[in-house]
Coordinates of C-alpha atoms in Angstrom, one line a residue:
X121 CA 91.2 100.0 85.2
X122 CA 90.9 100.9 81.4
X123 CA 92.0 104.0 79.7
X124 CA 87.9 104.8 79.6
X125 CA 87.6 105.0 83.4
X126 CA 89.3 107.5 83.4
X127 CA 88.7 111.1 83.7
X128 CA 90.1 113.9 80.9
X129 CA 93.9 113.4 80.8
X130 CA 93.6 112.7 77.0
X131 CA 96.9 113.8 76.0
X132 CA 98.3 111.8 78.3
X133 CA 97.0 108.9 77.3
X134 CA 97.8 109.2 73.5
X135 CA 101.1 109.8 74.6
X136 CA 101.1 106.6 76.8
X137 CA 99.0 104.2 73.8
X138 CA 101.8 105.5 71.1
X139 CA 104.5 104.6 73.2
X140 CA 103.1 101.1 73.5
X141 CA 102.2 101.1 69.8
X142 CA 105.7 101.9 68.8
X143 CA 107.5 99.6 71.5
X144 CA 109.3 102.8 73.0
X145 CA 108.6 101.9 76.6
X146 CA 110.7 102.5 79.1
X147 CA 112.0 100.8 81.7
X148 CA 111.2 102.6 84.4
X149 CA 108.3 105.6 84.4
X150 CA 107.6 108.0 87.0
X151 CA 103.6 108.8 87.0
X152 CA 103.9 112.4 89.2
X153 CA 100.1 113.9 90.2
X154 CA 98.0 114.7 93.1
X155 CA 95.9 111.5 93.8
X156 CA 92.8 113.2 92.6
X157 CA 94.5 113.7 88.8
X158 CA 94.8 110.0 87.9
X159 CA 98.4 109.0 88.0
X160 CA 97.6 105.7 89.4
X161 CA 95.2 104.5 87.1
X162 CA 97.0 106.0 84.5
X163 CA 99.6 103.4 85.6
X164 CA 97.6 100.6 86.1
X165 CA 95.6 101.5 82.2
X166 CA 99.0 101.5 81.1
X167 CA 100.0 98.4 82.4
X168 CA 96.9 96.5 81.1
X169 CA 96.8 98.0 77.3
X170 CA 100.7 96.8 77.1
X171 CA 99.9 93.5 77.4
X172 CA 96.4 93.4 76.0
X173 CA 96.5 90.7 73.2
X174 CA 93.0 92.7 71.4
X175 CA 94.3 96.2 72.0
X176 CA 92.5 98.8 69.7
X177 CA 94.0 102.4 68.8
X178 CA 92.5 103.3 71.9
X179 CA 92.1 101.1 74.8
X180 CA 92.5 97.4 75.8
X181 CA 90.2 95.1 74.8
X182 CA 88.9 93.7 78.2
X183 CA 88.0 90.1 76.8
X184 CA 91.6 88.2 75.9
X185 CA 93.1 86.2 78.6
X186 CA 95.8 88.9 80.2
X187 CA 92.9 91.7 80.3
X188 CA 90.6 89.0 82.5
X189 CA 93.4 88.1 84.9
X190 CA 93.9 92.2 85.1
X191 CA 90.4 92.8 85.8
X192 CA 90.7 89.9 88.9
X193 CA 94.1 92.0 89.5
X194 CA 95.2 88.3 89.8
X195 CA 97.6 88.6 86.8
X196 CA 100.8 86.4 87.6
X197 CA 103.2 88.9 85.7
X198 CA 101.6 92.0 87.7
X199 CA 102.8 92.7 90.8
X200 CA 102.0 95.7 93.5
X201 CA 104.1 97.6 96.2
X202 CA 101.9 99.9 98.4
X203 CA 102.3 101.5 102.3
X204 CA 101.0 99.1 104.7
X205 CA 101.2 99.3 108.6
X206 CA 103.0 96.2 109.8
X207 CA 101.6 93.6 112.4
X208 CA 103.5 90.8 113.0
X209 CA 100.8 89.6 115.6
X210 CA 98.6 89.4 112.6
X211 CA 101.9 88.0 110.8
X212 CA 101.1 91.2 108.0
X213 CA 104.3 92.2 107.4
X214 CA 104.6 92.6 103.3
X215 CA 102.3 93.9 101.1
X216 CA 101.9 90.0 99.8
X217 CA 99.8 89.8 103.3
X218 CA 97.8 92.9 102.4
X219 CA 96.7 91.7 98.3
X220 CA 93.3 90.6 99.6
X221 CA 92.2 94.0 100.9
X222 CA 94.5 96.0 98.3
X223 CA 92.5 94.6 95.6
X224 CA 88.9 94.4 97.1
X225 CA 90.3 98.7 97.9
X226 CA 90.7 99.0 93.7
X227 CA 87.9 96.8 92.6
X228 CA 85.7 99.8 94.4
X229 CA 88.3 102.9 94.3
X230 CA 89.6 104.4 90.9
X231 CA 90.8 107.7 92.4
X232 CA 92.0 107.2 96.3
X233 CA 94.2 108.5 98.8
X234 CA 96.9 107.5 101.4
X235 CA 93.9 107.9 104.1
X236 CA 91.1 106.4 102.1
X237 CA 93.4 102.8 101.8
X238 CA 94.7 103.4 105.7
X239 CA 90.7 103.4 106.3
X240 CA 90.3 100.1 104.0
X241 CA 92.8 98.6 106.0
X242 CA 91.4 99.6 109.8
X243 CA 94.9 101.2 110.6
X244 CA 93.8 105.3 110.6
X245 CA 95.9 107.8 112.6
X246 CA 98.6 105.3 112.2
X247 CA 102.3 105.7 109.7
X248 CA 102.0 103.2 106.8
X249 CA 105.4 102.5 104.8
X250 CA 107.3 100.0 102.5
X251 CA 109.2 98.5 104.7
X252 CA 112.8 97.5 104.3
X253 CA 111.9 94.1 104.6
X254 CA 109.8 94.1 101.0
X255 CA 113.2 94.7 98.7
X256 CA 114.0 90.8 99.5
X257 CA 110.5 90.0 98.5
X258 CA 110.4 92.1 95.1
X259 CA 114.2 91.2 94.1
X260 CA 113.4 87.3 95.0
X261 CA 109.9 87.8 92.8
X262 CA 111.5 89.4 89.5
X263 CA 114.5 87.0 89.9
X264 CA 111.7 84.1 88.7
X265 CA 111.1 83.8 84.9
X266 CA 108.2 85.8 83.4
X267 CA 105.2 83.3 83.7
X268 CA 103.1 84.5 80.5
X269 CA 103.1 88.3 79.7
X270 CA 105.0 90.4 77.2
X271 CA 106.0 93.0 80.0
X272 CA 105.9 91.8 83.5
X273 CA 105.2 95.4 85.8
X274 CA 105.8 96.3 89.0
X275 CA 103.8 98.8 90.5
X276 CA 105.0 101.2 93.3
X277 CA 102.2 103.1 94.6
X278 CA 103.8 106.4 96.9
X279 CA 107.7 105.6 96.4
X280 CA 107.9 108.6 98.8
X281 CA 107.1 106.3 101.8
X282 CA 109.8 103.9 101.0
X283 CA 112.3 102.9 103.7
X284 CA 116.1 104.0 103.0
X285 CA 117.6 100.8 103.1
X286 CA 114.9 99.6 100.5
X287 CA 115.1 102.0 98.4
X288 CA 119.3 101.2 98.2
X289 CA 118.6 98.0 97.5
X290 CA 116.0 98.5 95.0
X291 CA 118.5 101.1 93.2
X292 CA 120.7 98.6 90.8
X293 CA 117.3 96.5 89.7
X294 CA 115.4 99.7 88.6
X295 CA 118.4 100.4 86.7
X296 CA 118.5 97.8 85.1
X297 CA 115.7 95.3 85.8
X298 CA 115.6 91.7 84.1
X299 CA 114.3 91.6 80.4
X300 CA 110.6 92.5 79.5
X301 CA 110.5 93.9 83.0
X302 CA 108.8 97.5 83.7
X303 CA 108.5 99.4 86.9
X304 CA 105.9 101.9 87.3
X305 CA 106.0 104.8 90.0
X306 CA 103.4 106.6 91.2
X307 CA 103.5 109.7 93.5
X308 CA 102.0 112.5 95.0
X309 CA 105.5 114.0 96.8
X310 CA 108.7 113.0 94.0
X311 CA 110.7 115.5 95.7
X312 CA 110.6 113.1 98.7
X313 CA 111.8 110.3 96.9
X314 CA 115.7 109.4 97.2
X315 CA 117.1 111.4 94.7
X316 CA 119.2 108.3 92.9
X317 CA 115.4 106.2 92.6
X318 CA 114.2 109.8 90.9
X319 CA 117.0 109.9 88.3
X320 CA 116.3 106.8 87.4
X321 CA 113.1 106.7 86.4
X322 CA 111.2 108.3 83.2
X323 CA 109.0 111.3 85.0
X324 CA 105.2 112.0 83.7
X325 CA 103.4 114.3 85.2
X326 CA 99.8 113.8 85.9
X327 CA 98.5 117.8 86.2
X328 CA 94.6 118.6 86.9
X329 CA 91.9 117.3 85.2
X330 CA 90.2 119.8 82.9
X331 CA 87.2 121.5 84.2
X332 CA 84.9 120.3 81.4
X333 CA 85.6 116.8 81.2
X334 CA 85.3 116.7 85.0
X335 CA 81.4 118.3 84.6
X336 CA 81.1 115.6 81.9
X337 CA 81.0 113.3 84.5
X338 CA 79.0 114.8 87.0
X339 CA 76.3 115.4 84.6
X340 CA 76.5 111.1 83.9
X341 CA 74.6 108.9 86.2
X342 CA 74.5 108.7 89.3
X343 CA 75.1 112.5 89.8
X344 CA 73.0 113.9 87.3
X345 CA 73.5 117.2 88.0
X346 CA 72.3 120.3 85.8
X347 CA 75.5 121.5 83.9
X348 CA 75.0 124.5 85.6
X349 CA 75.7 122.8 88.6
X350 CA 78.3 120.3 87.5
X351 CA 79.8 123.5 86.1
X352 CA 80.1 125.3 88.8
X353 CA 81.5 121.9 91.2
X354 CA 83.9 121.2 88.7
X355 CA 85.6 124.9 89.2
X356 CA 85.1 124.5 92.5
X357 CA 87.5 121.1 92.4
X358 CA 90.6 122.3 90.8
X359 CA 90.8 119.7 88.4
X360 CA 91.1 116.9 91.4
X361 CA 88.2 114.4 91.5
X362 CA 88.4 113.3 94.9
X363 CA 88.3 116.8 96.3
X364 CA 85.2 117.4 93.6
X365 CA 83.8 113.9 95.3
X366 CA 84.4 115.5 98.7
X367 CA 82.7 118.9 98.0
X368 CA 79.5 116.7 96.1
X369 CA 79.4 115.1 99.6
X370 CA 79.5 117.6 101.6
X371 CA 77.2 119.9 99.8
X372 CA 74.6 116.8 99.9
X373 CA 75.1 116.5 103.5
X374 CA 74.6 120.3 104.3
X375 CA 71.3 119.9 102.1
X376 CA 70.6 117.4 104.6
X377 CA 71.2 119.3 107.6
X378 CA 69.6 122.2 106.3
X379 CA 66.5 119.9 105.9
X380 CA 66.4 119.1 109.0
X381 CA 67.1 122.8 110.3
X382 CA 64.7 123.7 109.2
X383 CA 62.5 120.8 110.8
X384 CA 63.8 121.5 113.9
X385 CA 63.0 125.3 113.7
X386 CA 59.2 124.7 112.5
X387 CA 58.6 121.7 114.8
X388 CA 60.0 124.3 118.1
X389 CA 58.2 127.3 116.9
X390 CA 54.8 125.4 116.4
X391 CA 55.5 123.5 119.4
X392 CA 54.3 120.2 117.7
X393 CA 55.6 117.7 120.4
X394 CA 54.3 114.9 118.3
X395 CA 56.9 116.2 115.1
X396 CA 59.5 116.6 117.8
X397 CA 59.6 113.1 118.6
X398 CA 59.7 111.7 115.4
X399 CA 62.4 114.0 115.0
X400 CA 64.5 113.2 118.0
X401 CA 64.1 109.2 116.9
X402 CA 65.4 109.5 114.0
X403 CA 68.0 111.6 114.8
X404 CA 69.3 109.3 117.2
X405 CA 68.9 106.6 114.4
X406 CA 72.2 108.8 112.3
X407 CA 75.1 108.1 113.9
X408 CA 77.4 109.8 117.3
X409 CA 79.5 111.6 114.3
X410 CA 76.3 112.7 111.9
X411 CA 74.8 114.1 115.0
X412 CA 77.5 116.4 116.0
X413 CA 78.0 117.7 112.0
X414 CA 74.6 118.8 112.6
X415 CA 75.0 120.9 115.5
X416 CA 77.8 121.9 114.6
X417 CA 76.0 122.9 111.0
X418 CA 72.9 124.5 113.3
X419 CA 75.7 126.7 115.1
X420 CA 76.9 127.8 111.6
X421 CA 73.1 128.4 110.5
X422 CA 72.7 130.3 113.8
X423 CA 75.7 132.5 113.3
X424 CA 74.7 133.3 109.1
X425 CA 71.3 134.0 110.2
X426 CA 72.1 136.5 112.7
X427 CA 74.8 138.4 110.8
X428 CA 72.8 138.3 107.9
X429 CA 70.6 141.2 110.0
X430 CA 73.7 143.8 109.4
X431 CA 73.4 143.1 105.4
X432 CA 77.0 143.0 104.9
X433 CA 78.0 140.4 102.1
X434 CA 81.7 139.8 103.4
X435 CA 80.6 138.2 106.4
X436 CA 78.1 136.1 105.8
X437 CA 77.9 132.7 104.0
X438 CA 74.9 131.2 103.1
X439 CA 74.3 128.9 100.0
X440 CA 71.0 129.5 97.9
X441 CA 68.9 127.3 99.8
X442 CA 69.9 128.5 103.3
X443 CA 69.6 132.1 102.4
X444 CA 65.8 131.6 100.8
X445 CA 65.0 130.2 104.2
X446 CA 66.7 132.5 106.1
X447 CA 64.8 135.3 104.8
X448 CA 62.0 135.1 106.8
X449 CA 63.6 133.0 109.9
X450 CA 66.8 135.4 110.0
X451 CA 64.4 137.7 112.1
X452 CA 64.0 135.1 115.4
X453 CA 67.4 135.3 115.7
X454 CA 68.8 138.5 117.8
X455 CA 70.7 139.7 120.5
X456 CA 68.4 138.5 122.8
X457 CA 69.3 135.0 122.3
X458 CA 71.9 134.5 119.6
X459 CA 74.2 133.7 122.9
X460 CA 71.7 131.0 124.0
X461 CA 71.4 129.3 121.0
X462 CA 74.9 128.4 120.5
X463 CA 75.3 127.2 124.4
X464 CA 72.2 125.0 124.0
X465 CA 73.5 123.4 120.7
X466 CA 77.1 123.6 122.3
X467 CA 75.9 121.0 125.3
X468 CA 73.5 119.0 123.4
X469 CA 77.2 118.4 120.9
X470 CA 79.2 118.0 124.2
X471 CA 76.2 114.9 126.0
X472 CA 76.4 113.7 122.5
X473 CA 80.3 113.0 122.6
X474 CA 79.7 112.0 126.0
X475 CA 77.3 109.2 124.6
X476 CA 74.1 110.5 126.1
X477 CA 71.0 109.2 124.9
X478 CA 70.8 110.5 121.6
X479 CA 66.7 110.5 121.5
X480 CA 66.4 112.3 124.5
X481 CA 68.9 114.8 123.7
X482 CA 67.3 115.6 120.7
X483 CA 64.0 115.9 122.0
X484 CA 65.2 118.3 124.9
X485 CA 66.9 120.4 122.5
X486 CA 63.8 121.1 120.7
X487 CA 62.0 122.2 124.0
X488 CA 64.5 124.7 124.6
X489 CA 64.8 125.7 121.0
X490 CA 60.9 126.2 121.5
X491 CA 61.9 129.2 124.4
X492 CA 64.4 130.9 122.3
X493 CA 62.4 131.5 119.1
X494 CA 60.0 133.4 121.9
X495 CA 62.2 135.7 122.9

């Protein structure tokens, strides 16, 4: 990661590039932000410009030795301490067992989350930790001589989820840690670090990203949205990308579903069989969890469309697109079979999660979808 990748935070990085620039670095820094703010790759930026041999007034270089052994995160002299979900069946019991999925995870993630890297590492809905057992292997690895860098760093990703008895023993070395030796903190939750780690350590805080650097990116390739748009996202994110990633997902997921709503509606009131079994194949061609956002997005369209009869603007919420359609189909939805509606979507959700046969479930709800536009 280079100072470039990422997003707003320029004071921040000045700060960081004339600290380098002047040697005032020190020992041990404290990077405090919500993952979607930066504070890791701030970190790791940080880490890469202080012992770029080409730096520039602005960034690393990315070509001398040091920045290509950064790139590969293969660096001898950088070293990484993350959460991890022991399995001594799978002898993983260190983050050392985990460095070939931790840095496949950053090659592909600048801005990530505990759950994001639990997902990485197939251990979801499960506690990760740094373990007690890690504060041998980090004291026995800066113990060794420096192999090649100017500063040898050790990065602790979410000191929050470190184990008491390894944060004790960690507590004299990040006081005073061999020479040319930094350690780097990052976390989301520094009030749940042990108090004698936090007074320590150099605090930064990482706070939101400013709204108009954030629409700066979304108006970039691959989003390409209108600033209008990116405008109106970036708000919308509260200066975290991942939660502006998120919301860019989700409203390209509901443009999906409203798609095929709409499909769904035309194809039943039309009563083109034909459409409704191209529709019901590739349906069941999205996946058990796709389906059921869908329904469960149908049940929401149902509900908008039928309160959006009473005209009242603090009940009902509709984007754009879903209201321009609604305005002619709002009127096939009414008391006579509003009810109906949501039982039919409701079972075809429930034989859905009960791994029914996703083609014909689709197909049948169409037929009865058919009925109810009727009435």
């Amino acid at each position: 990661m280079y100072f470039k990748h990422i997003i707003g935070q320029d004071e921040l990085k000045r700060q960081l590039i004339r600290s380098a620039r002047e040697g005032t670095v020190p020992h041990a820094r404290l990077f405090c932000g919500k993952a979607g703010t930066g504070a890791f790759p701030l970190a790791l930026a940080y880490a890469r410009y202080l012992n770029c041999t080409g730096r520039s007034e602005t960034d690393a270089c990315g070509s001398c030795p040091s920045c290509l052994k950064y790139d590969g995160l293969i660096h001898p002299d950088l070293h990484f301490i993350f959460p991890i979900v022991a399995v001594k069946e799978r002898k993983k019991q260190i983050c050392d067992d985990y460095l070939p999925e931790w840095r496949s995870f950053l090659a592909t993630h600048t801005y990530f989350d505990l759950n994001q890297w639990l997902g990485h590492m197939d251990a979801l809905n499960k506690q990760a930790l740094i373990y007690a057992k890690e504060s041998d292997n980090i004291l026995h690895k800066l113990s060794l001589r420096i192999c090649e860098a100017a500063w040898r760093v050790l990065l602790i990703w979410m000191p929050e989820r470190m184990h008491l008895t390894c944060a004790n023993k960690l507590l004299k070395m990040i006081e005073e840690p061999p020479r040319n030796t930094l350690i780097f903190m990052v976390s989301e939750a520094p009030d749940r670090i042990l108090g004698t780690v936090l007074s320590r350590a150099q605090r930064m805080n990482v706070g939101p990203i400013a709204a108009e650097a954030l629409a700066k990116t979304l108006e970039a390739p691959p989003h390409d949205l209108s600033p209008e748009e990116a405008g109106r996202q970036a708000r919308l994110s509260h200066g975290d990308c991942l939660r502006m990633m998120e919301n860019i997902r989700i409203s390209e997921e509901n443009e999906f579903f409203l798609q095929q709503f709409i499909r769904i509606m035309r194809n039943s009131w039309t009563k083109n069989v034909k459409e409704m079994k191209v529709f019901a194949e590739e349906m069941a061609g999205i996946g058990r969890e796709r389906q059921r956002n869908f329904l469960a997005c149908c049940q929401r369209l149902i509900r908008e469309n039928f309160v959006s009869r009473f005209h009242i603007d603090g009940i009902n919420y509709m984007s754009p697109a879903e209201q321009a359609f609604s305005v002619r189909f709002a009127a096939y939805v009414n008391e006579r079979n509003v009810f109906d509606f949501i039982r039919v979507l409701s079972d075809a959700d429930r034989h859905i999660l009960q791994n029914g046969q996703a083609k014909m479930i689709f197909f049948d709800l169409a037929l009865q979808i058919a009925v109810l536009l009727k009435r």
